[in-house]
Every structure is written in C-alpha cells, then in structure tokens.
C-alpha cells in the first residue's frame, strides 16, 4: 500500500479504530465523516498523523495504522 505522508488523502479504518485508545477517549459513536473521508494529512510525527477534514471541525491526531488511503 502507498505510504501515508503529508498531503495524502485518507479515511479512518473502522476496524482498526474500534477499541483503540483514541476511540476510548472520544465520543461513543464516532462521526461518519471519519470513515467516509477524505481527510488530508497535515503532518506526521512518529506513528501519528494530523488530519483535517473538509468540515467545520477541529484537526485530529490518529495513529497511522488506523488510516487507509482514500
């Protein structure tokens, strides 16, 4: 699979996200736009990527292994 880097368009893998530390720290029901995409990778740091969605919502950080290319 292509590497996820700055500028990549991604969506969140529902199976990888479910049960994760990030899912436990968020609302019980994650919004659908996370899984539908696309979100743009603004930056990567270690195992995490900062995502921006084309909606009036804050940017978020998620683990790279929870993302897939759009």
CHARMM-style PDB file with segment names, atoms N, HN, CA, C and O in Angstrom:
ATOM      1  N   UNK     1       0.826  -1.204   0.000  1.00  0.00      PROA
ATOM      2  CA  UNK     1       0.000   0.000   0.000  1.00  0.00      PROA
ATOM      3  C   UNK     1       0.864   1.260   0.000  1.00  0.00      PROA
ATOM      4  O   UNK     1       1.966   1.252   0.549  1.00  0.00      PROA
ATOM      5  N   UNK     2       0.379   2.338  -0.608  1.00  0.00      PROA
ATOM      6  HN  UNK     2      -0.516   2.345  -1.054  1.00  0.00      PROA
ATOM      7  CA  UNK     2       1.160   3.570  -0.645  1.00  0.00      PROA
ATOM      8  C   UNK     2       1.384   4.136   0.758  1.00  0.00      PROA
ATOM      9  O   UNK     2       0.527   4.025   1.634  1.00  0.00      PROA
ATOM     10  N   UNK     3       2.549   4.740   0.947  1.00  0.00      PROA
ATOM     11  HN  UNK     3       3.245   4.830   0.235  1.00  0.00      PROA
ATOM     12  CA  UNK     3       2.866   5.332   2.246  1.00  0.00      PROA
ATOM     13  C   UNK     3       1.996   6.563   2.489  1.00  0.00      PROA
ATOM     14  O   UNK     3       1.711   7.331   1.570  1.00  0.00      PROA
ATOM     15  N   UNK     4       1.587   6.732   3.721  1.00  0.00      PROA
ATOM     16  HN  UNK     4       1.818   6.108   4.468  1.00  0.00      PROA
ATOM     17  CA  UNK     4       0.797   7.902   4.098  1.00  0.00      PROA
ATOM     18  C   UNK     4       1.775   8.984   4.540  1.00  0.00      PROA
ATOM     19  O   UNK     4       2.575   8.789   5.455  1.00  0.00      PROA
ATOM     20  N   UNK     5       1.691  10.130   3.867  1.00  0.00      PROA
ATOM     21  HN  UNK     5       1.041  10.288   3.123  1.00  0.00      PROA
ATOM     22  CA  UNK     5       2.596  11.231   4.162  1.00  0.00      PROA
ATOM     23  C   UNK     5       1.827  12.538   4.065  1.00  0.00      PROA
ATOM     24  O   UNK     5       0.639  12.545   3.743  1.00  0.00      PROA
ATOM     25  N   UNK     6       2.497  13.631   4.342  1.00  0.00      PROA
ATOM     26  HN  UNK     6       3.463  13.626   4.603  1.00  0.00      PROA
ATOM     27  CA  UNK     6       1.867  14.951   4.282  1.00  0.00      PROA
ATOM     28  C   UNK     6       1.229  15.143   2.910  1.00  0.00      PROA
ATOM     29  O   UNK     6       1.854  14.898   1.879  1.00  0.00      PROA
ATOM     30  N   UNK     7      -0.044  15.592   2.918  1.00  0.00      PROA
ATOM     31  HN  UNK     7      -0.552  15.791   3.756  1.00  0.00      PROA
ATOM     32  CA  UNK     7      -0.770  15.829   1.683  1.00  0.00      PROA
ATOM     33  C   UNK     7      -1.610  14.649   1.225  1.00  0.00      PROA
ATOM     34  O   UNK     7      -2.448  14.806   0.337  1.00  0.00      PROA
ATOM     35  N   UNK     8      -1.409  13.464   1.810  1.00  0.00      PROA
ATOM     36  HN  UNK     8      -0.728  13.337   2.531  1.00  0.00      PROA
ATOM     37  CA  UNK     8      -2.202  12.286   1.423  1.00  0.00      PROA
ATOM     38  C   UNK     8      -3.659  12.473   1.824  1.00  0.00      PROA
ATOM     39  O   UNK     8      -3.955  13.106   2.837  1.00  0.00      PROA
ATOM     40  N   UNK     9      -4.564  11.922   1.026  1.00  0.00      PROA
ATOM     41  HN  UNK     9      -4.323  11.408   0.202  1.00  0.00      PROA
ATOM     42  CA  UNK     9      -5.981  11.890   1.371  1.00  0.00      PROA
ATOM     43  C   UNK     9      -6.275  10.517   1.957  1.00  0.00      PROA
ATOM     44  O   UNK     9      -5.953   9.490   1.361  1.00  0.00      PROA
ATOM     45  N   UNK    10      -6.894  10.516   3.137  1.00  0.00      PROA
ATOM     46  HN  UNK    10      -7.156  11.350   3.621  1.00  0.00      PROA
ATOM     47  CA  UNK    10      -7.098   9.270   3.871  1.00  0.00      PROA
ATOM     48  C   UNK    10      -8.510   9.201   4.444  1.00  0.00      PROA
ATOM     49  O   UNK    10      -9.256  10.180   4.441  1.00  0.00      PROA
ATOM     50  N   UNK    11      -8.847   8.021   4.930  1.00  0.00      PROA
ATOM     51  HN  UNK    11      -8.241   7.226   4.932  1.00  0.00      PROA
ATOM     52  CA  UNK    11     -10.037   7.818   5.743  1.00  0.00      PROA
ATOM     53  C   UNK    11      -9.635   6.877   6.858  1.00  0.00      PROA
ATOM     54  O   UNK    11      -8.607   6.205   6.772  1.00  0.00      PROA
ATOM     55  N   UNK    12     -10.442   6.827   7.905  1.00  0.00      PROA
ATOM     56  HN  UNK    12     -11.277   7.373   7.975  1.00  0.00      PROA
ATOM     57  CA  UNK    12     -10.136   6.012   9.071  1.00  0.00      PROA
ATOM     58  C   UNK    12     -10.688   4.610   8.853  1.00  0.00      PROA
ATOM     59  O   UNK    12     -11.835   4.442   8.439  1.00  0.00      PROA
ATOM     60  N   UNK    13      -9.870   3.615   9.133  1.00  0.00      PROA
ATOM     61  HN  UNK    13      -8.938   3.752   9.469  1.00  0.00      PROA
ATOM     62  CA  UNK    13     -10.288   2.217   9.051  1.00  0.00      PROA
ATOM     63  C   UNK    13     -11.110   1.920  10.300  1.00  0.00      PROA
ATOM     64  O   UNK    13     -10.585   1.967  11.412  1.00  0.00      PROA
ATOM     65  N   UNK    14     -12.381   1.617  10.125  1.00  0.00      PROA
ATOM     66  HN  UNK    14     -12.807   1.579   9.221  1.00  0.00      PROA
ATOM     67  CA  UNK    14     -13.307   1.427  11.248  1.00  0.00      PROA
ATOM     68  C   UNK    14     -12.853   0.295  12.176  1.00  0.00      PROA
ATOM     69  O   UNK    14     -12.940   0.425  13.397  1.00  0.00      PROA
ATOM     70  N   UNK    15     -12.378  -0.798  11.612  1.00  0.00      PROA
ATOM     71  HN  UNK    15     -12.308  -0.904  10.620  1.00  0.00      PROA
ATOM     72  CA  UNK    15     -11.959  -1.958  12.416  1.00  0.00      PROA
ATOM     73  C   UNK    15     -10.728  -1.612  13.255  1.00  0.00      PROA
ATOM     74  O   UNK    15     -10.662  -1.959  14.434  1.00  0.00      PROA
ATOM     75  N   UNK    16      -9.758  -0.933  12.654  1.00  0.00      PROA
ATOM     76  HN  UNK    16      -9.811  -0.651  11.696  1.00  0.00      PROA
ATOM     77  CA  UNK    16      -8.539  -0.565  13.379  1.00  0.00      PROA
ATOM     78  C   UNK    16      -8.824   0.477  14.461  1.00  0.00      PROA
ATOM     79  O   UNK    16      -8.184   0.479  15.512  1.00  0.00      PROA
ATOM     80  N   UNK    17      -9.787   1.361  14.199  1.00  0.00      PROA
ATOM     81  HN  UNK    17     -10.308   1.360  13.346  1.00  0.00      PROA
ATOM     82  CA  UNK    17     -10.114   2.428  15.147  1.00  0.00      PROA
ATOM     83  C   UNK    17     -10.892   1.892  16.350  1.00  0.00      PROA
ATOM     84  O   UNK    17     -10.679   2.328  17.481  1.00  0.00      PROA
ATOM     85  N   UNK    18     -11.795   0.941  16.092  1.00  0.00      PROA
ATOM     86  HN  UNK    18     -11.967   0.587  15.173  1.00  0.00      PROA
ATOM     87  CA  UNK    18     -12.648   0.403  17.151  1.00  0.00      PROA
ATOM     88  C   UNK    18     -11.775  -0.234  18.239  1.00  0.00      PROA
ATOM     89  O   UNK    18     -10.887  -1.030  17.935  1.00  0.00      PROA
ATOM     90  N   UNK    19     -12.021   0.107  19.468  1.00  0.00      PROA
ATOM     91  HN  UNK    19     -12.743   0.754  19.714  1.00  0.00      PROA
ATOM     92  CA  UNK    19     -11.290  -0.453  20.593  1.00  0.00      PROA
ATOM     93  C   UNK    19      -9.931   0.184  20.853  1.00  0.00      PROA
ATOM     94  O   UNK    19      -9.228  -0.224  21.778  1.00  0.00      PROA
ATOM     95  N   UNK    20      -9.549   1.177  20.053  1.00  0.00      PROA
ATOM     96  HN  UNK    20     -10.120   1.509  19.302  1.00  0.00      PROA
ATOM     97  CA  UNK    20      -8.251   1.828  20.234  1.00  0.00      PROA
ATOM     98  C   UNK    20      -8.302   2.829  21.393  1.00  0.00      PROA
ATOM     99  O   UNK    20      -9.377   3.200  21.864  1.00  0.00      PROA
ATOM    100  N   UNK    21      -7.141   3.248  21.832  1.00  0.00      PROA
ATOM    101  HN  UNK    21      -6.267   2.946  21.449  1.00  0.00      PROA
ATOM    102  CA  UNK    21      -7.032   4.269  22.866  1.00  0.00      PROA
ATOM    103  C   UNK    21      -7.736   5.549  22.424  1.00  0.00      PROA
ATOM    104  O   UNK    21      -8.419   6.190  23.224  1.00  0.00      PROA
ATOM    105  N   UNK    22      -7.575   5.924  21.157  1.00  0.00      PROA
ATOM    106  HN  UNK    22      -7.020   5.404  20.507  1.00  0.00      PROA
ATOM    107  CA  UNK    22      -8.193   7.138  20.625  1.00  0.00      PROA
ATOM    108  C   UNK    22      -9.717   7.033  20.623  1.00  0.00      PROA
ATOM    109  O   UNK    22     -10.409   8.004  20.929  1.00  0.00      PROA
ATOM    110  N   UNK    23     -10.234   5.866  20.283  1.00  0.00      PROA
ATOM    111  HN  UNK    23      -9.672   5.077  20.035  1.00  0.00      PROA
ATOM    112  CA  UNK    23     -11.690   5.669  20.288  1.00  0.00      PROA
ATOM    113  C   UNK    23     -12.226   5.750  21.708  1.00  0.00      PROA
ATOM    114  O   UNK    23     -13.312   6.287  21.925  1.00  0.00      PROA
ATOM    115  N   UNK    24     -11.486   5.229  22.678  1.00  0.00      PROA
ATOM    116  HN  UNK    24     -10.604   4.793  22.501  1.00  0.00      PROA
ATOM    117  CA  UNK    24     -11.916   5.274  24.067  1.00  0.00      PROA
ATOM    118  C   UNK    24     -11.911   6.679  24.644  1.00  0.00      PROA
ATOM    119  O   UNK    24     -12.635   6.969  25.597  1.00  0.00      PROA
ATOM    120  N   UNK    25     -11.090   7.553  24.063  1.00  0.00      PROA
ATOM    121  HN  UNK    25     -10.502   7.317  23.290  1.00  0.00      PROA
ATOM    122  CA  UNK    25     -11.001   8.930  24.557  1.00  0.00      PROA
ATOM    123  C   UNK    25     -11.994   9.859  23.869  1.00  0.00      PROA
ATOM    124  O   UNK    25     -12.054  11.046  24.188  1.00  0.00      PROA
ATOM    125  N   UNK    26     -12.771   9.330  22.928  1.00  0.00      PROA
ATOM    126  HN  UNK    26     -12.722   8.366  22.668  1.00  0.00      PROA
ATOM    127  CA  UNK    26     -13.710  10.131  22.145  1.00  0.00      PROA
ATOM    128  C   UNK    26     -15.142   9.755  22.482  1.00  0.00      PROA
ATOM    129  O   UNK    26     -15.398   8.929  23.358  1.00  0.00      PROA
ATOM    130  N   UNK    27     -16.072  10.382  21.766  1.00  0.00      PROA
ATOM    131  HN  UNK    27     -15.864  11.053  21.055  1.00  0.00      PROA
ATOM    132  CA  UNK    27     -17.485  10.046  21.914  1.00  0.00      PROA
ATOM    133  C   UNK    27     -17.694   8.570  21.618  1.00  0.00      PROA
ATOM    134  O   UNK    27     -16.914   7.953  20.892  1.00  0.00      PROA
ATOM    135  N   UNK    28     -18.744   8.017  22.182  1.00  0.00      PROA
ATOM    136  HN  UNK    28     -19.378   8.518  22.772  1.00  0.00      PROA
ATOM    137  CA  UNK    28     -19.046   6.600  21.974  1.00  0.00      PROA
ATOM    138  C   UNK    28     -19.237   6.304  20.488  1.00  0.00      PROA
ATOM    139  O   UNK    28     -18.702   5.319  19.978  1.00  0.00      PROA
ATOM    140  N   UNK    29     -19.987   7.142  19.801  1.00  0.00      PROA
ATOM    141  HN  UNK    29     -20.421   7.942  20.216  1.00  0.00      PROA
ATOM    142  CA  UNK    29     -20.222   6.973  18.370  1.00  0.00      PROA
ATOM    143  C   UNK    29     -19.375   7.978  17.600  1.00  0.00      PROA
ATOM    144  O   UNK    29     -19.624   9.183  17.647  1.00  0.00      PROA
ATOM    145  N   UNK    30     -18.369   7.466  16.888  1.00  0.00      PROA
ATOM    146  HN  UNK    30     -18.167   6.487  16.850  1.00  0.00      PROA
ATOM    147  CA  UNK    30     -17.537   8.351  16.079  1.00  0.00      PROA
ATOM    148  C   UNK    30     -18.346   8.860  14.890  1.00  0.00      PROA
ATOM    149  O   UNK    30     -19.181   8.129  14.357  1.00  0.00      PROA
ATOM    150  N   UNK    31     -18.113  10.091  14.468  1.00  0.00      PROA
ATOM    151  HN  UNK    31     -17.434  10.685  14.900  1.00  0.00      PROA
ATOM    152  CA  UNK    31     -18.869  10.638  13.334  1.00  0.00      PROA
ATOM    153  C   UNK    31     -18.528   9.902  12.033  1.00  0.00      PROA
ATOM    154  O   UNK    31     -17.394   9.471  11.827  1.00  0.00      PROA
ATOM    155  N   UNK    32     -19.515   9.771  11.177  1.00  0.00      PROA
ATOM    156  HN  UNK    32     -20.437  10.121  11.345  1.00  0.00      PROA
ATOM    157  CA  UNK    32     -19.351   9.036   9.923  1.00  0.00      PROA
ATOM    158  C   UNK    32     -18.289   9.627   9.007  1.00  0.00      PROA
ATOM    159  O   UNK    32     -17.653   8.892   8.252  1.00  0.00      PROA
ATOM    160  N   UNK    33     -18.084  10.944   9.058  1.00  0.00      PROA
ATOM    161  HN  UNK    33     -18.601  11.542   9.671  1.00  0.00      PROA
ATOM    162  CA  UNK    33     -17.127  11.545   8.135  1.00  0.00      PROA
ATOM    163  C   UNK    33     -15.717  10.994   8.331  1.00  0.00      PROA
ATOM    164  O   UNK    33     -14.916  11.024   7.396  1.00  0.00      PROA
ATOM    165  N   UNK    34     -15.398  10.496   9.515  1.00  0.00      PROA
ATOM    166  HN  UNK    34     -16.048  10.472  10.274  1.00  0.00      PROA
ATOM    167  CA  UNK    34     -14.080   9.893   9.731  1.00  0.00      PROA
ATOM    168  C   UNK    34     -13.867   8.693   8.816  1.00  0.00      PROA
ATOM    169  O   UNK    34     -12.785   8.508   8.259  1.00  0.00      PROA
ATOM    170  N   UNK    35     -14.896   7.893   8.670  1.00  0.00      PROA
ATOM    171  HN  UNK    35     -15.775   8.043   9.123  1.00  0.00      PROA
ATOM    172  CA  UNK    35     -14.793   6.641   7.934  1.00  0.00      PROA
ATOM    173  C   UNK    35     -15.101   6.806   6.445  1.00  0.00      PROA
ATOM    174  O   UNK    35     -14.741   5.952   5.635  1.00  0.00      PROA
ATOM    175  N   UNK    36     -15.764   7.903   6.090  1.00  0.00      PROA
ATOM    176  HN  UNK    36     -16.056   8.597   6.749  1.00  0.00      PROA
ATOM    177  CA  UNK    36     -16.102   8.158   4.693  1.00  0.00      PROA
ATOM    178  C   UNK    36     -14.994   8.924   3.978  1.00  0.00      PROA
ATOM    179  O   UNK    36     -14.788   8.745   2.778  1.00  0.00      PROA
ATOM    180  N   UNK    37     -14.264   9.797   4.731  1.00  0.00      PROA
ATOM    181  HN  UNK    37     -14.431   9.943   5.706  1.00  0.00      PROA
ATOM    182  CA  UNK    37     -13.178  10.566   4.156  1.00  0.00      PROA
ATOM    183  C   UNK    37     -13.672  11.603   3.171  1.00  0.00      PROA
ATOM    184  O   UNK    37     -14.883  11.790   3.055  1.00  0.00      PROA
ATOM    185  N   UNK    38     -12.812  12.272   2.469  1.00  0.00      PROA
ATOM    186  HN  UNK    38     -11.828  12.120   2.563  1.00  0.00      PROA
ATOM    187  CA  UNK    38     -11.383  12.210   2.721  1.00  0.00      PROA
ATOM    188  C   UNK    38     -10.943  13.222   3.768  1.00  0.00      PROA
ATOM    189  O   UNK    38     -11.526  14.296   3.918  1.00  0.00      PROA
ATOM    190  N   UNK    39      -9.913  12.846   4.472  1.00  0.00      PROA
ATOM    191  HN  UNK    39      -9.439  11.974   4.350  1.00  0.00      PROA
ATOM    192  CA  UNK    39      -9.223  13.767   5.360  1.00  0.00      PROA
ATOM    193  C   UNK    39      -7.828  13.974   4.792  1.00  0.00      PROA
ATOM    194  O   UNK    39      -7.247  13.054   4.217  1.00  0.00      PROA
ATOM    195  N   UNK    40      -7.299  15.156   4.948  1.00  0.00      PROA
ATOM    196  HN  UNK    40      -7.771  15.903   5.416  1.00  0.00      PROA
ATOM    197  CA  UNK    40      -5.954  15.448   4.438  1.00  0.00      PROA
ATOM    198  C   UNK    40      -4.948  15.368   5.575  1.00  0.00      PROA
ATOM    199  O   UNK    40      -5.180  15.901   6.660  1.00  0.00      PROA
ATOM    200  N   UNK    41      -3.832  14.701   5.322  1.00  0.00      PROA
ATOM    201  HN  UNK    41      -3.643  14.267   4.440  1.00  0.00      PROA
ATOM    202  CA  UNK    41      -2.761  14.617   6.307  1.00  0.00      PROA
ATOM    203  C   UNK    41      -1.996  15.939   6.280  1.00  0.00      PROA
ATOM    204  O   UNK    41      -1.407  16.306   5.264  1.00  0.00      PROA
ATOM    205  N   UNK    42      -2.011  16.646   7.410  1.00  0.00      PROA
ATOM    206  HN  UNK    42      -2.489  16.348   8.236  1.00  0.00      PROA
ATOM    207  CA  UNK    42      -1.296  17.928   7.515  1.00  0.00      PROA
ATOM    208  C   UNK    42       0.138  17.732   7.956  1.00  0.00      PROA
ATOM    209  O   UNK    42       1.030  18.474   7.544  1.00  0.00      PROA
ATOM    210  N   UNK    43       0.361  16.727   8.801  1.00  0.00      PROA
ATOM    211  HN  UNK    43      -0.363  16.124   9.135  1.00  0.00      PROA
ATOM    212  CA  UNK    43       1.700  16.475   9.335  1.00  0.00      PROA
ATOM    213  C   UNK    43       1.745  15.056   9.870  1.00  0.00      PROA
ATOM    214  O   UNK    43       0.714  14.469  10.200  1.00  0.00      PROA
ATOM    215  N   UNK    44       2.943  14.515   9.951  1.00  0.00      PROA
ATOM    216  HN  UNK    44       3.781  14.992   9.683  1.00  0.00      PROA
ATOM    217  CA  UNK    44       3.148  13.235  10.622  1.00  0.00      PROA
ATOM    218  C   UNK    44       4.234  13.418  11.665  1.00  0.00      PROA
ATOM    219  O   UNK    44       5.181  14.183  11.479  1.00  0.00      PROA
ATOM    220  N   UNK    45       4.079  12.710  12.749  1.00  0.00      PROA
ATOM    221  HN  UNK    45       3.310  12.089  12.900  1.00  0.00      PROA
ATOM    222  CA  UNK    45       5.074  12.758  13.818  1.00  0.00      PROA
ATOM    223  C   UNK    45       5.096  11.378  14.465  1.00  0.00      PROA
ATOM    224  O   UNK    45       4.137  10.981  15.127  1.00  0.00      PROA
ATOM    225  N   UNK    46       6.186  10.654  14.271  1.00  0.00      PROA
ATOM    226  HN  UNK    46       6.964  10.977  13.733  1.00  0.00      PROA
ATOM    227  CA  UNK    46       6.272   9.298  14.803  1.00  0.00      PROA
ATOM    228  C   UNK    46       5.220   8.415  14.158  1.00  0.00      PROA
ATOM    229  O   UNK    46       5.160   8.305  12.933  1.00  0.00      PROA
ATOM    230  N   UNK    47       4.399   7.791  14.973  1.00  0.00      PROA
ATOM    231  HN  UNK    47       4.448   7.881  15.968  1.00  0.00      PROA
ATOM    232  CA  UNK    47       3.350   6.885  14.497  1.00  0.00      PROA
ATOM    233  C   UNK    47       2.009   7.585  14.308  1.00  0.00      PROA
ATOM    234  O   UNK    47       0.993   6.916  14.120  1.00  0.00      PROA
ATOM    235  N   UNK    48       1.983   8.905  14.354  1.00  0.00      PROA
ATOM    236  HN  UNK    48       2.808   9.449  14.507  1.00  0.00      PROA
ATOM    237  CA  UNK    48       0.721   9.652  14.297  1.00  0.00      PROA
ATOM    238  C   UNK    48       0.670  10.606  13.112  1.00  0.00      PROA
ATOM    239  O   UNK    48       1.697  11.054  12.603  1.00  0.00      PROA
ATOM    240  N   UNK    49      -0.557  10.903  12.688  1.00  0.00      PROA
ATOM    241  HN  UNK    49      -1.391  10.539  13.101  1.00  0.00      PROA
ATOM    242  CA  UNK    49      -0.782  11.873  11.615  1.00  0.00      PROA
ATOM    243  C   UNK    49      -1.844  12.867  12.066  1.00  0.00      PROA
ATOM    244  O   UNK    49      -2.822  12.497  12.717  1.00  0.00      PROA
ATOM    245  N   UNK    50      -1.641  14.120  11.715  1.00  0.00      PROA
ATOM    246  HN  UNK    50      -0.847  14.420  11.187  1.00  0.00      PROA
ATOM    247  CA  UNK    50      -2.627  15.162  11.978  1.00  0.00      PROA
ATOM    248  C   UNK    50      -3.527  15.265  10.760  1.00  0.00      PROA
ATOM    249  O   UNK    50      -3.049  15.445   9.640  1.00  0.00      PROA
ATOM    250  N   UNK    51      -4.852  15.151  10.982  1.00  0.00      PROA
ATOM    251  HN  UNK    51      -5.240  15.006  11.891  1.00  0.00      PROA
ATOM    252  CA  UNK    51      -5.815  15.144   9.890  1.00  0.00      PROA
ATOM    253  C   UNK    51      -6.718  16.360   9.925  1.00  0.00      PROA
ATOM    254  O   UNK    51      -7.100  16.849  10.988  1.00  0.00      PROA
ATOM    255  N   UNK    52      -7.051  16.837   8.728  1.00  0.00      PROA
ATOM    256  HN  UNK    52      -6.741  16.440   7.864  1.00  0.00      PROA
ATOM    257  CA  UNK    52      -8.033  17.911   8.583  1.00  0.00      PROA
ATOM    258  C   UNK    52      -9.095  17.423   7.601  1.00  0.00      PROA
ATOM    259  O   UNK    52      -8.793  16.949   6.506  1.00  0.00      PROA
ATOM    260  N   UNK    53     -10.338  17.556   8.028  1.00  0.00      PROA
ATOM    261  HN  UNK    53     -10.584  17.941   8.917  1.00  0.00      PROA
ATOM    262  CA  UNK    53     -11.464  17.173   7.179  1.00  0.00      PROA
ATOM    263  C   UNK    53     -12.107  18.429   6.616  1.00  0.00      PROA
ATOM    264  O   UNK    53     -12.006  19.498   7.216  1.00  0.00      PROA
ATOM    265  N   UNK    54     -12.754  18.315   5.491  1.00  0.00      PROA
ATOM    266  HN  UNK    54     -12.836  17.446   5.003  1.00  0.00      PROA
ATOM    267  CA  UNK    54     -13.387  19.458   4.824  1.00  0.00      PROA
ATOM    268  C   UNK    54     -14.730  19.767   5.464  1.00  0.00      PROA
ATOM    269  O   UNK    54     -15.767  19.807   4.802  1.00  0.00      PROA
ATOM    270  N   UNK    55     -14.679  19.979   6.751  1.00  0.00      PROA
ATOM    271  HN  UNK    55     -13.836  19.946   7.289  1.00  0.00      PROA
ATOM    272  CA  UNK    55     -15.863  20.299   7.553  1.00  0.00      PROA
ATOM    273  C   UNK    55     -15.434  21.274   8.641  1.00  0.00      PROA
ATOM    274  O   UNK    55     -14.243  21.406   8.922  1.00  0.00      PROA
ATOM    275  N   UNK    56     -16.374  21.942   9.239  1.00  0.00      PROA
ATOM    276  HN  UNK    56     -17.341  21.835   9.011  1.00  0.00      PROA
ATOM    277  CA  UNK    56     -16.013  22.876  10.316  1.00  0.00      PROA
ATOM    278  C   UNK    56     -15.798  22.131  11.639  1.00  0.00      PROA
ATOM    279  O   UNK    56     -16.552  22.307  12.596  1.00  0.00      PROA
ATOM    280  N   UNK    57     -14.754  21.297  11.669  1.00  0.00      PROA
ATOM    281  HN  UNK    57     -14.141  21.155  10.892  1.00  0.00      PROA
ATOM    282  CA  UNK    57     -14.405  20.526  12.864  1.00  0.00      PROA
ATOM    283  C   UNK    57     -12.913  20.713  13.126  1.00  0.00      PROA
ATOM    284  O   UNK    57     -12.157  21.043  12.212  1.00  0.00      PROA
ATOM    285  N   UNK    58     -12.487  20.503  14.371  1.00  0.00      PROA
ATOM    286  HN  UNK    58     -13.100  20.235  15.114  1.00  0.00      PROA
ATOM    287  CA  UNK    58     -11.057  20.645  14.678  1.00  0.00      PROA
ATOM    288  C   UNK    58     -10.216  19.559  14.004  1.00  0.00      PROA
ATOM    289  O   UNK    58     -10.714  18.478  13.690  1.00  0.00      PROA
ATOM    290  N   UNK    59      -8.941  19.863  13.788  1.00  0.00      PROA
ATOM    291  HN  UNK    59      -8.536  20.741  14.043  1.00  0.00      PROA
ATOM    292  CA  UNK    59      -7.998  18.857  13.309  1.00  0.00      PROA
ATOM    293  C   UNK    59      -7.829  17.796  14.396  1.00  0.00      PROA
ATOM    294  O   UNK    59      -7.996  18.080  15.582  1.00  0.00      PROA
ATOM    295  N   UNK    60      -7.494  16.565  13.979  1.00  0.00      PROA
ATOM    296  HN  UNK    60      -7.359  16.334  13.015  1.00  0.00      PROA
ATOM    297  CA  UNK    60      -7.301  15.486  14.948  1.00  0.00      PROA
ATOM    298  C   UNK    60      -6.001  14.747  14.653  1.00  0.00      PROA
ATOM    299  O   UNK    60      -5.486  14.794  13.536  1.00  0.00      PROA
ATOM    300  N   UNK    61      -5.484  14.071  15.660  1.00  0.00      PROA
ATOM    301  HN  UNK    61      -5.903  14.033  16.567  1.00  0.00      PROA
ATOM    302  CA  UNK    61      -4.311  13.209  15.526  1.00  0.00      PROA
ATOM    303  C   UNK    61      -4.752  11.771  15.709  1.00  0.00      PROA
ATOM    304  O   UNK    61      -5.426  11.443  16.687  1.00  0.00      PROA
ATOM    305  N   UNK    62      -4.379  10.916  14.780  1.00  0.00      PROA
ATOM    306  HN  UNK    62      -3.832  11.183  13.986  1.00  0.00      PROA
ATOM    307  CA  UNK    62      -4.657   9.485  14.877  1.00  0.00      PROA
ATOM    308  C   UNK    62      -3.414   8.710  14.477  1.00  0.00      PROA
ATOM    309  O   UNK    62      -2.547   9.222  13.769  1.00  0.00      PROA
ATOM    310  N   UNK    63      -3.338   7.465  14.941  1.00  0.00      PROA
ATOM    311  HN  UNK    63      -4.042   7.049  15.517  1.00  0.00      PROA
ATOM    312  CA  UNK    63      -2.208   6.602  14.584  1.00  0.00      PROA
ATOM    313  C   UNK    63      -2.267   6.255  13.106  1.00  0.00      PROA
ATOM    314  O   UNK    63      -3.347   6.076  12.543  1.00  0.00      PROA
ATOM    315  N   UNK    64      -1.116   6.161  12.488  1.00  0.00      PROA
ATOM    316  HN  UNK    64      -0.238   6.307  12.945  1.00  0.00      PROA
ATOM    317  CA  UNK    64      -1.032   5.837  11.071  1.00  0.00      PROA
ATOM    318  C   UNK    64      -1.637   4.476  10.750  1.00  0.00      PROA
ATOM    319  O   UNK    64      -2.187   4.285   9.665  1.00  0.00      PROA
ATOM    320  N   UNK    65      -1.541   3.524  11.683  1.00  0.00      PROA
ATOM    321  HN  UNK    65      -1.094   3.679  12.564  1.00  0.00      PROA
ATOM    322  CA  UNK    65      -2.086   2.185  11.408  1.00  0.00      PROA
ATOM    323  C   UNK    65      -3.611   2.162  11.443  1.00  0.00      PROA
ATOM    324  O   UNK    65      -4.211   1.131  11.140  1.00  0.00      PROA
ATOM    325  N   UNK    66      -4.249   3.267  11.803  1.00  0.00      PROA
ATOM    326  HN  UNK    66      -3.762   4.105  12.049  1.00  0.00      PROA
ATOM    327  CA  UNK    66      -5.703   3.368  11.787  1.00  0.00      PROA
ATOM    328  C   UNK    66      -6.218   4.022  10.512  1.00  0.00      PROA
ATOM    329  O   UNK    66      -7.425   4.174  10.329  1.00  0.00      PROA
ATOM    330  N   UNK    67      -5.295   4.409   9.628  1.00  0.00      PROA
ATOM    331  HN  UNK    67      -4.314   4.286   9.776  1.00  0.00      PROA
ATOM    332  CA  UNK    67      -5.659   5.137   8.414  1.00  0.00      PROA
ATOM    333  C   UNK    67      -5.456   4.283   7.178  1.00  0.00      PROA
ATOM    334  O   UNK    67      -4.625   3.375   7.160  1.00  0.00      PROA
ATOM    335  N   UNK    68      -6.230   4.588   6.146  1.00  0.00      PROA
ATOM    336  HN  UNK    68      -6.905   5.325   6.160  1.00  0.00      PROA
ATOM    337  CA  UNK    68      -6.034   3.969   4.842  1.00  0.00      PROA
ATOM    338  C   UNK    68      -6.192   5.053   3.784  1.00  0.00      PROA
ATOM    339  O   UNK    68      -6.898   6.040   3.991  1.00  0.00      PROA
ATOM    340  N   UNK    69      -5.535   4.861   2.661  1.00  0.00      PROA
ATOM    341  HN  UNK    69      -4.962   4.059   2.492  1.00  0.00      PROA
ATOM    342  CA  UNK    69      -5.621   5.869   1.603  1.00  0.00      PROA
ATOM    343  C   UNK    69      -7.035   5.937   1.057  1.00  0.00      PROA
ATOM    344  O   UNK    69      -7.760   4.943   1.026  1.00  0.00      PROA
ATOM    345  N   UNK    70      -7.405   7.121   0.633  1.00  0.00      PROA
ATOM    346  HN  UNK    70      -6.817   7.929   0.659  1.00  0.00      PROA
ATOM    347  CA  UNK    70      -8.759   7.361   0.139  1.00  0.00      PROA
ATOM    348  C   UNK    70      -8.844   7.014  -1.328  1.00  0.00      PROA
ATOM    349  OT1 UNK    70      -9.908   7.148  -1.934  1.00  0.00      PROA
TER     350      UNK     70
END
